[in-house]
Coordinates of C-alpha atoms in Angstrom, one line a residue:
M17 CA 176.3 57.3 132.4
S18 CA 178.9 60.1 132.9
D19 CA 179.5 61.6 129.4
G20 CA 181.7 64.4 130.8
N21 CA 184.1 62.1 132.7
P22 CA 186.2 59.9 130.4
D23 CA 187.9 58.0 133.3
L24 CA 184.5 57.2 134.8
L25 CA 183.2 56.0 131.4
K26 CA 186.1 53.7 131.0
A27 CA 185.7 52.4 134.6
Q28 CA 182.1 51.7 134.0
F29 CA 182.9 49.9 130.8
G30 CA 185.5 47.8 132.6
V31 CA 183.3 46.8 135.5
F32 CA 180.3 46.1 133.4
S33 CA 182.3 44.0 131.1
S34 CA 183.0 41.6 134.0
Q35 CA 179.3 41.5 134.9
V36 CA 178.0 40.8 131.4
P37 CA 178.4 36.9 131.6
L38 CA 176.6 36.8 134.9
M39 CA 173.7 39.0 133.8
Y40 CA 173.1 37.0 130.6
S41 CA 173.4 33.8 132.5
I42 CA 170.7 34.9 135.0
V43 CA 168.4 35.9 132.1
L44 CA 168.8 32.8 130.0
I45 CA 168.7 30.3 132.9
N46 CA 165.6 31.8 134.3
A47 CA 164.0 32.1 130.8
W48 CA 164.6 28.4 130.0
A49 CA 163.5 27.4 133.5
L50 CA 160.2 29.2 132.9
A51 CA 159.9 27.9 129.3
M52 CA 160.3 24.3 130.5
N53 CA 157.3 24.8 132.9
F54 CA 155.1 25.9 129.9
V55 CA 156.4 23.7 127.2
T56 CA 153.4 21.3 127.5
V57 CA 150.7 23.9 127.9
A58 CA 151.8 26.9 125.7
P59 CA 152.3 27.0 122.0
A60 CA 155.7 25.9 120.8
W61 CA 156.5 29.3 119.2
L62 CA 156.0 30.9 122.6
A63 CA 157.5 28.3 124.9
I64 CA 160.4 27.2 122.7
H65 CA 161.1 29.5 119.8
V66 CA 161.0 32.8 121.7
P67 CA 163.6 31.5 124.3
I68 CA 165.7 30.3 121.4
G69 CA 165.6 33.8 120.0
F70 CA 166.5 35.3 123.4
T71 CA 169.4 32.9 123.5
L72 CA 170.7 33.9 120.1
I73 CA 170.4 37.6 120.9
C74 CA 172.1 37.3 124.3
G75 CA 174.8 35.0 122.8
V76 CA 175.6 37.6 120.1
R77 CA 175.8 40.4 122.8
L78 CA 177.9 38.1 125.1
L79 CA 180.3 37.3 122.3
S80 CA 180.7 41.0 121.4
W81 CA 181.6 41.9 125.0
W82 CA 183.8 38.8 125.4
R83 CA 185.9 39.9 122.4
A84 CA 186.3 43.4 123.9
R85 CA 187.1 42.2 127.4
H86 CA 190.9 42.9 127.2
T87 CA 190.6 46.0 125.0
A88 CA 191.2 49.4 126.7
P89 CA 188.5 51.5 124.9
T90 CA 188.8 55.1 124.2
P91 CA 186.3 57.3 126.1
E92 CA 184.3 57.7 122.9
A93 CA 184.2 53.9 122.3
A94 CA 183.2 53.3 126.0
R95 CA 180.4 56.0 125.7
K96 CA 179.1 54.4 122.6
A97 CA 179.1 50.9 124.1
L98 CA 177.3 52.0 127.3
R99 CA 174.7 53.9 125.3
Q100 CA 174.0 50.7 123.3
T101 CA 173.7 48.9 126.7
N102 CA 171.0 51.4 127.8
L103 CA 169.0 50.8 124.7
F104 CA 169.4 47.0 124.8
A105 CA 168.5 47.0 128.5
F106 CA 165.2 48.7 127.6
V107 CA 164.5 46.4 124.7
L108 CA 165.5 43.2 126.5
S109 CA 163.5 44.1 129.6
V110 CA 160.3 44.9 127.6
M111 CA 160.8 41.6 125.6
L112 CA 161.3 39.5 128.6
T113 CA 158.4 41.0 130.5
G114 CA 156.1 40.8 127.5
W115 CA 157.1 37.2 126.8
A116 CA 156.5 36.2 130.4
L117 CA 153.1 37.9 130.6
A118 CA 152.2 36.3 127.2
L119 CA 152.6 32.9 128.9
F120 CA 150.2 33.9 131.8
P121 CA 146.9 32.8 130.2
Y122 CA 148.3 29.3 129.5
G123 CA 149.1 28.4 133.1
N124 CA 147.3 27.6 136.2
A125 CA 147.7 29.5 139.5
Y126 CA 151.0 27.6 140.2
L127 CA 152.5 28.4 136.8
Q128 CA 151.3 32.0 137.0
G129 CA 153.1 32.3 140.3
N130 CA 156.2 31.0 138.5
I131 CA 155.8 33.9 136.1
A132 CA 155.7 36.4 138.9
F133 CA 158.8 34.8 140.5
F134 CA 160.6 34.8 137.1
I135 CA 159.9 38.4 136.5
G136 CA 160.8 39.5 140.0
I137 CA 164.1 37.5 140.3
T138 CA 165.3 38.2 136.8
G139 CA 164.5 41.9 137.2
L140 CA 166.4 42.2 140.5
G141 CA 169.3 40.2 139.1
V142 CA 169.6 42.5 136.1
I143 CA 169.4 45.6 138.3
I144 CA 172.2 44.3 140.5
C145 CA 174.4 43.4 137.4
L146 CA 173.8 47.0 136.1
Q147 CA 174.6 48.7 139.4
Q148 CA 177.7 50.4 137.9
L149 CA 175.6 51.7 135.0
P150 CA 172.7 53.4 136.9
S151 CA 171.0 54.7 133.8
A152 CA 170.6 51.1 132.4
A153 CA 169.5 49.8 135.9
F154 CA 166.7 52.5 136.1
I155 CA 165.6 51.7 132.5
A156 CA 165.4 48.0 133.2
A157 CA 163.6 48.5 136.5
I158 CA 161.0 50.8 135.0
A159 CA 160.4 48.6 132.0
I160 CA 160.0 45.5 134.1
N161 CA 158.0 47.0 136.9
A162 CA 155.7 49.0 134.7
G163 CA 154.5 45.9 132.9
F164 CA 154.6 43.6 135.9
V165 CA 152.8 45.9 138.4
T166 CA 150.1 47.0 135.8
W167 CA 149.4 43.4 134.7
F168 CA 149.3 41.7 138.1
S169 CA 147.3 44.6 139.7
L170 CA 144.6 44.1 137.1
T171 CA 144.3 40.3 137.7
G172 CA 142.0 40.8 140.6
V173 CA 144.0 38.3 142.6
A174 CA 145.1 39.9 145.9
A175 CA 148.2 37.7 146.2
F176 CA 149.4 38.8 142.7
A177 CA 148.7 42.4 143.5
G178 CA 150.7 42.2 146.7
M179 CA 153.6 40.6 144.9
A180 CA 153.5 43.4 142.3
V181 CA 153.6 46.1 145.0
N182 CA 156.3 44.2 146.9
L183 CA 158.5 43.9 143.7
A184 CA 158.0 47.7 143.1
L185 CA 159.1 48.6 146.6
V186 CA 162.1 46.2 146.5
S187 CA 163.1 47.7 143.1
I188 CA 162.9 51.2 144.5
A189 CA 165.0 50.3 147.5
L190 CA 167.5 48.5 145.3
L191 CA 167.7 51.5 143.0
M192 CA 168.4 53.7 146.0
V193 CA 171.2 51.4 146.9
V194 CA 172.5 51.5 143.3
T195 CA 172.5 55.3 143.4
V196 CA 174.5 55.5 146.6
Q197 CA 176.8 52.7 145.6
F198 CA 177.5 54.4 142.2
R199 CA 178.2 57.7 144.0
Y200 CA 181.0 55.9 146.0
F201 CA 182.1 54.1 142.8
A202 CA 182.5 57.5 141.0
G203 CA 184.3 58.9 144.0
A204 CA 186.7 56.0 144.0
V205 CA 187.4 56.4 140.3
S206 CA 188.0 60.1 140.8
A207 CA 190.3 59.4 143.8
R208 CA 192.2 56.8 141.8
R209 CA 192.6 59.2 138.9
K210 CA 194.0 61.9 141.3
L211 CA 196.3 59.3 142.8
E212 CA 197.5 58.3 139.4
T213 CA 198.0 61.9 138.4
V214 CA 200.1 62.5 141.6
S215 CA 202.0 59.3 141.0
Q216 CA 202.7 60.3 137.4
E217 CA 203.8 63.7 138.5
N218 CA 206.1 62.2 141.2
L219 CA 207.5 59.8 138.6
R220 CA 208.1 62.7 136.2
L221 CA 209.8 64.8 139.0
A222 CA 211.8 61.7 140.0
N223 CA 213.1 61.5 136.5
L224 CA 213.7 65.2 135.9
D225 CA 216.5 67.4 137.0
S226 CA 214.8 70.1 139.2
L227 CA 217.3 72.8 138.1
T228 CA 217.5 72.5 134.3
G229 CA 214.3 70.6 133.6
L230 CA 216.3 68.0 131.7
P231 CA 216.0 64.3 132.3
N232 CA 218.2 63.4 135.3
R233 CA 220.8 60.6 136.0
R234 CA 218.1 58.0 136.9
Q235 CA 216.1 58.7 133.7
F236 CA 219.2 58.8 131.6
F237 CA 220.3 55.3 132.6
A238 CA 216.7 54.0 132.3
H239 CA 216.5 55.4 128.8
L240 CA 220.0 54.0 127.9
D241 CA 218.9 50.5 129.0
E242 CA 215.7 50.8 126.9
M243 CA 217.6 52.1 123.9
F244 CA 220.2 49.4 124.2
A245 CA 217.6 46.7 124.5
A246 CA 215.6 48.0 121.5
N247 CA 218.5 49.0 119.3
G248 CA 219.5 45.6 117.9
E249 CA 222.5 46.0 115.7
R250 CA 221.9 49.7 114.9
R251 CA 224.6 52.1 116.0
L252 CA 224.0 53.8 119.4
A253 CA 226.3 56.4 120.8
V254 CA 226.7 57.8 124.3
G255 CA 228.4 61.1 125.0
I256 CA 229.5 62.4 128.4
L257 CA 230.0 66.1 128.6
D258 CA 231.9 67.9 131.4
L259 CA 232.1 71.7 131.7
D260 CA 235.5 73.2 131.9
G261 CA 235.8 76.3 134.1
F262 CA 232.5 75.9 135.8
K263 CA 233.8 75.6 139.4
P264 CA 235.7 78.9 139.3
V265 CA 232.4 80.6 138.2
N266 CA 230.7 79.0 141.2
D267 CA 233.5 80.0 143.6
L268 CA 233.8 83.5 142.2
Y269 CA 230.2 84.5 141.8
G270 CA 228.3 82.1 144.1
H271 CA 226.0 79.1 143.6
K272 CA 223.1 81.2 142.4
V273 CA 225.1 82.3 139.4
G274 CA 226.4 78.8 139.0
D275 CA 222.8 77.5 138.9
S276 CA 221.8 80.1 136.4
L277 CA 224.7 79.1 134.2
L278 CA 223.7 75.4 134.4
V279 CA 220.2 76.3 133.3
E280 CA 221.5 78.2 130.3
V281 CA 223.8 75.4 129.5
G282 CA 220.9 73.0 129.5
K283 CA 219.0 75.3 127.1
R284 CA 221.9 75.4 124.7
L285 CA 222.3 71.7 124.8
A286 CA 218.5 71.1 124.3
A287 CA 218.6 73.5 121.3
L288 CA 221.3 71.4 119.6
T289 CA 219.7 68.0 120.0
E290 CA 217.6 66.4 117.3
D291 CA 214.8 63.8 117.4
N292 CA 217.3 60.9 117.7
T293 CA 219.3 62.6 120.5
H294 CA 218.4 62.4 124.2
I295 CA 220.1 64.9 126.6
A296 CA 220.3 64.6 130.4
R297 CA 222.1 66.2 133.3
L298 CA 223.9 63.6 135.4
G299 CA 224.7 66.0 138.2
G300 CA 227.0 68.9 139.0
D301 CA 228.4 70.2 135.8
E302 CA 228.2 66.8 134.0
F303 CA 225.7 66.1 131.2
A304 CA 225.1 63.1 129.0
L305 CA 223.4 62.3 125.7
T306 CA 222.5 59.3 123.7
V307 CA 222.3 59.3 119.9
A308 CA 220.1 56.6 118.3
D309 CA 220.8 55.4 114.8
C310 CA 224.2 57.0 115.3
P311 CA 225.8 58.5 112.2
G312 CA 229.4 57.9 111.1
N313 CA 232.2 58.7 113.5
E314 CA 233.1 61.9 111.6
D315 CA 229.5 63.2 111.9
L316 CA 229.4 62.2 115.5
L317 CA 232.5 64.1 116.3
A318 CA 231.2 67.1 114.3
L319 CA 228.1 67.0 116.6
G320 CA 230.4 67.0 119.6
E321 CA 232.4 69.9 118.2
R322 CA 229.2 71.9 117.6
I323 CA 228.3 71.4 121.2
C324 CA 231.7 72.4 122.4
A325 CA 231.7 75.5 120.2
A326 CA 228.3 76.5 121.5
L327 CA 229.5 76.3 125.1
R328 CA 232.5 78.5 124.3
D329 CA 230.2 81.4 123.4
P330 CA 229.8 83.8 126.4
F331 CA 226.8 83.3 128.7
V332 CA 225.1 86.6 129.4
L333 CA 223.5 86.2 132.9
A334 CA 221.7 88.7 135.0
E335 CA 224.5 88.8 137.5
A336 CA 227.5 88.5 135.2
N337 CA 228.8 87.6 131.8
V338 CA 230.8 84.4 132.1
Q339 CA 232.7 82.2 129.7
I340 CA 233.4 78.5 130.0
S341 CA 234.0 75.6 127.7
G342 CA 233.1 71.9 127.6
S343 CA 234.7 68.6 126.7
I344 CA 232.8 65.6 125.5
G345 CA 233.7 61.9 125.1
F346 CA 231.8 59.5 122.9
A347 CA 231.6 55.7 122.7
V348 CA 229.7 53.8 120.0
Y349 CA 227.8 50.5 120.1
P350 CA 228.4 47.9 118.8
E351 CA 231.9 48.6 117.8
M352 CA 233.3 49.7 121.2
A353 CA 230.9 48.2 123.7
D354 CA 228.6 45.2 124.1
S355 CA 226.5 46.4 127.1
A356 CA 224.9 49.7 128.3
H357 CA 227.3 49.8 131.2
D358 CA 230.4 49.4 129.0
L359 CA 229.1 52.0 126.6
Y360 CA 228.7 54.6 129.4
E361 CA 232.1 53.7 131.0
R362 CA 233.9 53.9 127.7
A363 CA 232.4 57.3 126.9
D364 CA 233.5 58.5 130.3
Y365 CA 237.0 57.2 129.6
A366 CA 237.1 59.0 126.3
L367 CA 236.1 62.2 128.1
Y368 CA 238.8 61.7 130.7
Q369 CA 241.5 61.2 128.0
G370 CA 240.1 64.1 125.9
K371 CA 240.3 66.5 128.9
R372 CA 244.0 65.5 129.4
S373 CA 245.0 65.8 125.8
N374 CA 242.6 68.1 124.0
R375 CA 240.4 69.9 126.6
G376 CA 237.4 71.8 125.2
H377 CA 236.8 69.4 122.3
A378 CA 235.2 66.1 121.4
A379 CA 236.9 62.7 121.7
L380 CA 235.9 59.3 120.6
F381 CA 236.7 56.0 122.3
A382 CA 238.9 53.9 120.1
N383 CA 240.7 50.6 120.0
S384 CA 243.8 52.2 121.4
H385 CA 241.8 53.1 124.5
V386 CA 241.1 49.5 125.2
V387 CA 244.8 48.8 125.4
E388 CA 245.2 51.9 127.7
I389 CA 242.4 50.7 130.0
E390 CA 243.9 47.3 130.4
K391 CA 247.3 48.9 131.1
D392 CA 245.7 51.3 133.6
K393 CA 244.0 48.3 135.3
R394 CA 247.4 46.6 135.7
I395 CA 249.0 49.8 137.0
E396 CA 246.2 50.3 139.4
H397 CA 246.4 46.7 140.7
A398 CA 250.2 47.0 141.1
L399 CA 249.8 50.4 142.9
V400 CA 247.3 49.0 145.3
Q401 CA 249.8 46.2 146.2
A402 CA 252.9 48.5 146.1
D403 CA 255.2 49.1 149.0
L404 CA 255.6 52.8 148.3
E405 CA 258.4 53.3 150.7
Q406 CA 260.5 50.8 148.8
E407 CA 259.3 51.2 145.2
I408 CA 258.9 55.0 144.9
E409 CA 261.9 57.2 144.6
V410 CA 262.5 60.9 143.8
H411 CA 264.5 62.3 140.9
F412 CA 265.5 65.9 140.7
Q413 CA 265.7 68.3 137.7
P414 CA 267.6 71.6 138.2
I415 CA 266.1 75.0 137.7
V416 CA 268.9 77.4 136.6
D417 CA 269.2 81.2 136.7
I418 CA 270.6 81.8 133.2
R419 CA 271.9 85.3 134.3
T420 CA 274.4 83.8 136.8
G421 CA 274.5 80.1 135.7
R422 CA 273.6 79.1 139.3
T423 CA 271.2 76.3 140.1
I424 CA 268.7 77.9 142.4
A425 CA 266.4 74.8 142.9
F426 CA 265.5 71.3 141.9
E427 CA 262.1 70.1 141.0
A428 CA 261.2 66.8 142.6
L429 CA 259.8 64.2 140.2
A430 CA 258.3 60.8 141.0
R431 CA 259.8 57.6 139.7
W432 CA 258.3 54.1 140.3
T433 CA 260.0 50.8 139.8
S434 CA 257.4 48.1 140.2
P435 CA 258.5 44.5 140.9
V436 CA 255.7 43.4 138.7
L437 CA 255.7 46.0 135.9
G438 CA 259.2 47.3 136.0
N439 CA 259.8 51.0 135.4
V440 CA 256.5 52.8 135.0
P441 CA 256.6 56.3 133.5
P442 CA 255.0 59.0 135.7
G443 CA 252.8 60.0 132.9
Q444 CA 251.1 56.6 133.3
F445 CA 251.0 56.0 137.0
I446 CA 250.3 59.5 138.3
P447 CA 246.9 59.8 136.5
V448 CA 246.0 56.4 137.8
A449 CA 247.0 57.3 141.3
E450 CA 244.9 60.5 141.1
R451 CA 241.9 58.8 139.7
T452 CA 241.9 56.0 142.3
G453 CA 242.7 58.2 145.3
L454 CA 246.1 56.6 145.9
I455 CA 247.9 59.9 145.2
G456 CA 247.6 61.1 148.8
P457 CA 249.8 58.4 150.4
M458 CA 252.1 58.6 147.4
T459 CA 252.5 62.4 147.9
R460 CA 253.4 62.0 151.5
V461 CA 256.1 59.4 150.8
L462 CA 257.6 61.5 147.9
L463 CA 257.5 64.7 150.0
R464 CA 259.2 63.0 152.9
K465 CA 262.0 61.7 150.7
A466 CA 262.3 65.0 148.8
L467 CA 262.6 66.9 152.0
A468 CA 265.2 64.5 153.4
S469 CA 267.3 65.0 150.2
A470 CA 266.9 68.8 150.3
S471 CA 268.1 68.9 153.9
R472 CA 271.5 67.8 152.6
W473 CA 271.8 70.5 150.0
P474 CA 273.3 73.9 150.4
D475 CA 270.9 76.3 152.1
D476 CA 270.6 78.5 149.0
V477 CA 269.3 75.6 146.8
G478 CA 265.5 75.3 146.9
L479 CA 263.1 72.4 146.4
S480 CA 260.1 72.6 144.0
F481 CA 257.4 70.0 144.7
N482 CA 254.2 69.2 142.7
L483 CA 250.8 68.9 144.5
S484 CA 247.8 67.2 143.0
T485 CA 244.2 68.0 143.2
H486 CA 243.7 65.5 146.1
D487 CA 246.6 67.0 148.1
I488 CA 245.0 70.4 148.4
S489 CA 241.3 69.7 148.1
T490 CA 241.0 68.3 151.6
S491 CA 242.0 69.8 155.0
E492 CA 243.5 66.4 155.9
G493 CA 245.8 66.5 152.9
A494 CA 247.0 70.0 153.6
V495 CA 247.6 69.3 157.3
A496 CA 249.7 66.2 156.4
I497 CA 251.9 68.3 154.0
V498 CA 252.4 71.0 156.7
A499 CA 253.3 68.3 159.3
N500 CA 255.9 66.8 156.9
I501 CA 257.5 70.2 156.3
L502 CA 257.7 71.1 160.0
G503 CA 259.1 67.7 160.8
S504 CA 261.8 67.8 158.1
G505 CA 264.0 70.6 159.5
V506 CA 264.0 72.2 156.1
D507 CA 263.4 76.0 156.1
P508 CA 259.9 76.4 154.5
R509 CA 261.3 79.4 152.6
R510 CA 263.3 77.0 150.5
L511 CA 260.2 75.3 149.3
D512 CA 258.0 76.0 146.2
F513 CA 254.8 74.1 145.8
E514 CA 253.7 73.7 142.2
I515 CA 249.9 73.5 141.6
T516 CA 248.0 73.3 138.3
E517 CA 245.0 75.2 137.3
T518 CA 243.0 71.9 137.2
A519 CA 243.9 71.2 140.8
M520 CA 242.5 74.7 141.7
M521 CA 239.3 74.2 139.8
Y522 CA 238.3 71.0 141.7
D523 CA 237.5 72.9 144.9
F524 CA 238.8 76.4 144.7
A525 CA 237.8 77.5 148.2
Q526 CA 239.4 74.6 149.9
A527 CA 242.5 74.7 147.6
K528 CA 243.0 78.4 148.5
I529 CA 242.8 77.6 152.2
A530 CA 245.5 75.0 151.8
I531 CA 247.7 77.4 149.7
D532 CA 247.2 80.2 152.1
M533 CA 248.4 77.8 154.9
L534 CA 251.5 76.9 153.0
K535 CA 252.2 80.5 152.1
A536 CA 251.9 81.5 155.8
L537 CA 254.7 79.0 156.5
G538 CA 256.9 80.9 154.1
C539 CA 256.6 78.5 151.2
G540 CA 256.4 79.8 147.6
I541 CA 253.5 78.9 145.4
A542 CA 254.1 78.3 141.6
L543 CA 251.3 77.9 139.0
D544 CA 252.5 75.0 136.9
D545 CA 251.8 74.6 133.1
F546 CA 250.8 78.3 132.9
G547 CA 249.0 79.2 129.7
T548 CA 247.6 75.7 129.0
G549 CA 244.5 76.1 131.2
Y550 CA 241.3 77.9 130.4
S551 CA 240.9 80.6 133.1
S552 CA 244.4 81.1 134.5
L553 CA 244.3 84.9 134.0
S554 CA 241.0 85.1 135.9
Q555 CA 242.5 83.3 138.9
L556 CA 245.9 84.9 139.1
H557 CA 244.6 87.8 141.2
A558 CA 242.9 85.4 143.7
L559 CA 246.0 83.3 144.5
P560 CA 249.0 84.2 146.6
L561 CA 251.4 83.1 143.8
T562 CA 255.1 83.7 143.8
K563 CA 256.0 82.0 140.5
I564 CA 254.5 80.9 137.2
K565 CA 255.9 78.1 135.1
I566 CA 255.5 78.4 131.3
D567 CA 254.7 75.0 129.8
R568 CA 257.2 73.3 127.5
S569 CA 254.6 73.2 124.7
F570 CA 255.2 76.9 124.1
V571 CA 259.0 76.5 124.2
T572 CA 259.6 73.6 121.8
D573 CA 260.9 75.1 118.5
L574 CA 260.5 78.5 120.0
N575 CA 263.1 79.8 117.5
K576 CA 261.0 78.5 114.6
N577 CA 257.4 79.2 115.7
P578 CA 256.4 82.9 115.7
A579 CA 253.2 82.1 117.6
S580 CA 255.1 80.5 120.5
F581 CA 257.5 83.4 120.4
K582 CA 254.7 85.9 120.9
I583 CA 253.1 83.8 123.7
V584 CA 256.3 83.4 125.7
K585 CA 257.1 87.1 125.3
S586 CA 253.6 88.0 126.5
L587 CA 253.8 85.6 129.5
L588 CA 257.2 86.9 130.5
A589 CA 255.8 90.5 130.3
L590 CA 252.7 89.5 132.4
S591 CA 254.8 87.8 135.1
S592 CA 257.1 90.9 135.3
D593 CA 254.1 93.3 135.6
M594 CA 252.6 91.2 138.4
G595 CA 255.9 90.9 140.2
L596 CA 256.1 87.1 139.8
S597 CA 259.2 85.0 139.0
C598 CA 258.8 83.0 135.8
V599 CA 260.3 79.5 135.2
I600 CA 260.5 78.4 131.6
E601 CA 260.2 74.6 131.2
G602 CA 261.2 72.3 128.5
V603 CA 264.3 74.1 127.2
E604 CA 266.3 71.6 125.2
T605 CA 268.4 73.4 122.5
E606 CA 271.0 76.2 122.3
E607 CA 268.7 77.9 119.7
E608 CA 265.8 77.9 122.2
M609 CA 268.0 79.2 124.9
A610 CA 269.3 82.1 122.7
V611 CA 265.8 83.2 122.0
L612 CA 264.9 83.1 125.7
R613 CA 267.9 85.3 126.5
T614 CA 266.7 87.9 124.0
L615 CA 263.2 87.8 125.5
G616 CA 264.6 88.4 129.0
G617 CA 264.0 85.0 130.4
E618 CA 265.8 84.3 133.7
L619 CA 264.8 80.9 135.2
V620 CA 265.1 77.9 133.0
Q621 CA 264.4 74.2 133.4
G622 CA 264.9 71.4 130.8
Y623 CA 267.2 68.9 129.1
F624 CA 269.5 71.7 128.0
Y625 CA 270.9 71.6 131.5
S626 CA 270.0 68.1 132.7
R627 CA 267.5 65.3 132.7
P628 CA 266.0 64.4 136.0
M629 CA 268.6 62.7 138.2
P630 CA 268.6 60.5 141.3
E631 CA 269.5 62.2 144.6
I632 CA 272.9 60.6 144.6
D633 CA 273.9 62.7 141.5
V634 CA 272.7 66.1 142.8
A635 CA 275.9 66.9 144.8
G636 CA 278.1 66.1 141.8
F637 CA 275.9 68.2 139.5
L638 CA 276.1 71.2 141.9
R639 CA 279.9 70.9 141.9
Q640 CA 280.2 71.1 138.1
P641 CA 281.1 74.4 136.4
V642 CA 278.2 76.1 134.7
E643 CA 279.6 75.2 131.2
A644 CA 279.7 71.5 132.1
Q645 CA 276.1 71.6 133.4
A646 CA 274.9 73.2 130.2
A647 CA 276.8 70.6 128.1
G648 CA 275.0 67.8 130.1

């Protein structure tokens, strides 16, 4: 018995448990066979009562082992059971041998030979059944052979003495076999344990993110399925977290710093989680969490805001100090989902919507999102089936130099009239097109039509055109844009391409290559929605910009909002210091225009001059006097 090896103890216990019925069957069958031979010649107490006692004792032991056959014992319980087996093997062997020899005087030579056969066969059978417990096998062999050899050697009968010596030799040989076999058995148990350890480690590694040490995507979904199956009607929340501003860090400082940042993000997230929260890294800069026994929506959003606030604190790394933010979307079971897949998908949708409307904060999937999802599905289906050449058209909104009153350019804006859905606002179909990858073909159609219109305008009127993330994040998209420009006959110097900070963050390196290519043609590059992003200032120096466009959110009620006044004033000063033109979007009232004039604004776009118009109205607009344009 191997007291120092818990795995071997449990293995011995398991194998011996399966041998117990066979061992006691051998003992009892042989004992009753011998007893039946002596029932007419030996006293009843010896021929009948003693075998009954053996039967009762063996029955109790057999019942005890039978009850424990499916129990996985602790190492201590296995050790205790096997020690009892050693003791019982000695007691039973002595009792059997003593009983058999007690019958010897009552039999003739034939019956005495049966006694020798009983002791020999029973002893060998017990040794074989105890082969995985060598200590008990040795005890049984010694107890049986000591009495048998001594007794039969003293009978004076040469045949009996030969049988005793033969049994001793066979027992010795069998014990040698037991020793060797047990050595292999112990080795197999050790090898199995090592294999299980390696398998467990491989399983652990397969379910852990190698960079952060957090559970990975595979483990997250396995955990989510388990939680969903066990949760019943209790609330369960899933949160999807995406880092804002991570890619520029990767591009600016390199992947080593990016990896260090992800490790620190993982530590911050782990520090914020409680016992009912499970955090995982899904891949890239995306993390996820599950919240069991989810609290109320307000508390859940408060948790999300704490996470977002923690991510806004600067990260002090060995190579650099960096600052990012994070957005998180939540969905809650059972209110907003009835399956694990829906729960994840709806949390992801809440994240997507949150990043569009309130980046850097927590968002919760709501009933209104269900309506939006269905609407997006209908839009996506209609877009897939759409004849873009026939259904998509371009409208144009003027950009005016307020110093001279001259229209210097028009921004091209997409309009879609679906035969199924009717007029679909660009704020609805553009995001769907971007998410589904349909934006590339749409951009090419729009650019071709916009360039065709611009070719009919005066040479001093430019065209401003928006590019999406997909348009500049692949070399194929950039090449297609250049091909359209060169094939249009429009001077590239009349073109400004508007990009957003979000588009740059998707793949900064590839986006910069595309932008450099357009700039080399002579096109202008404008950063759209300037001031609404997270790291615009950090990227201005890295881009060959010619313009920035101040988002309309800073212009609305500019004359009434001191904070907007200061922001616009600062942005105008920044653009001037950097030698960049500045277009102010969303100007709608005379009061806003008056403030912009006092701030030194020059280029203006908005309803104050005109709503977006179809191409057929552009020539008429350009012919109008400045006063009439402003009145429009």
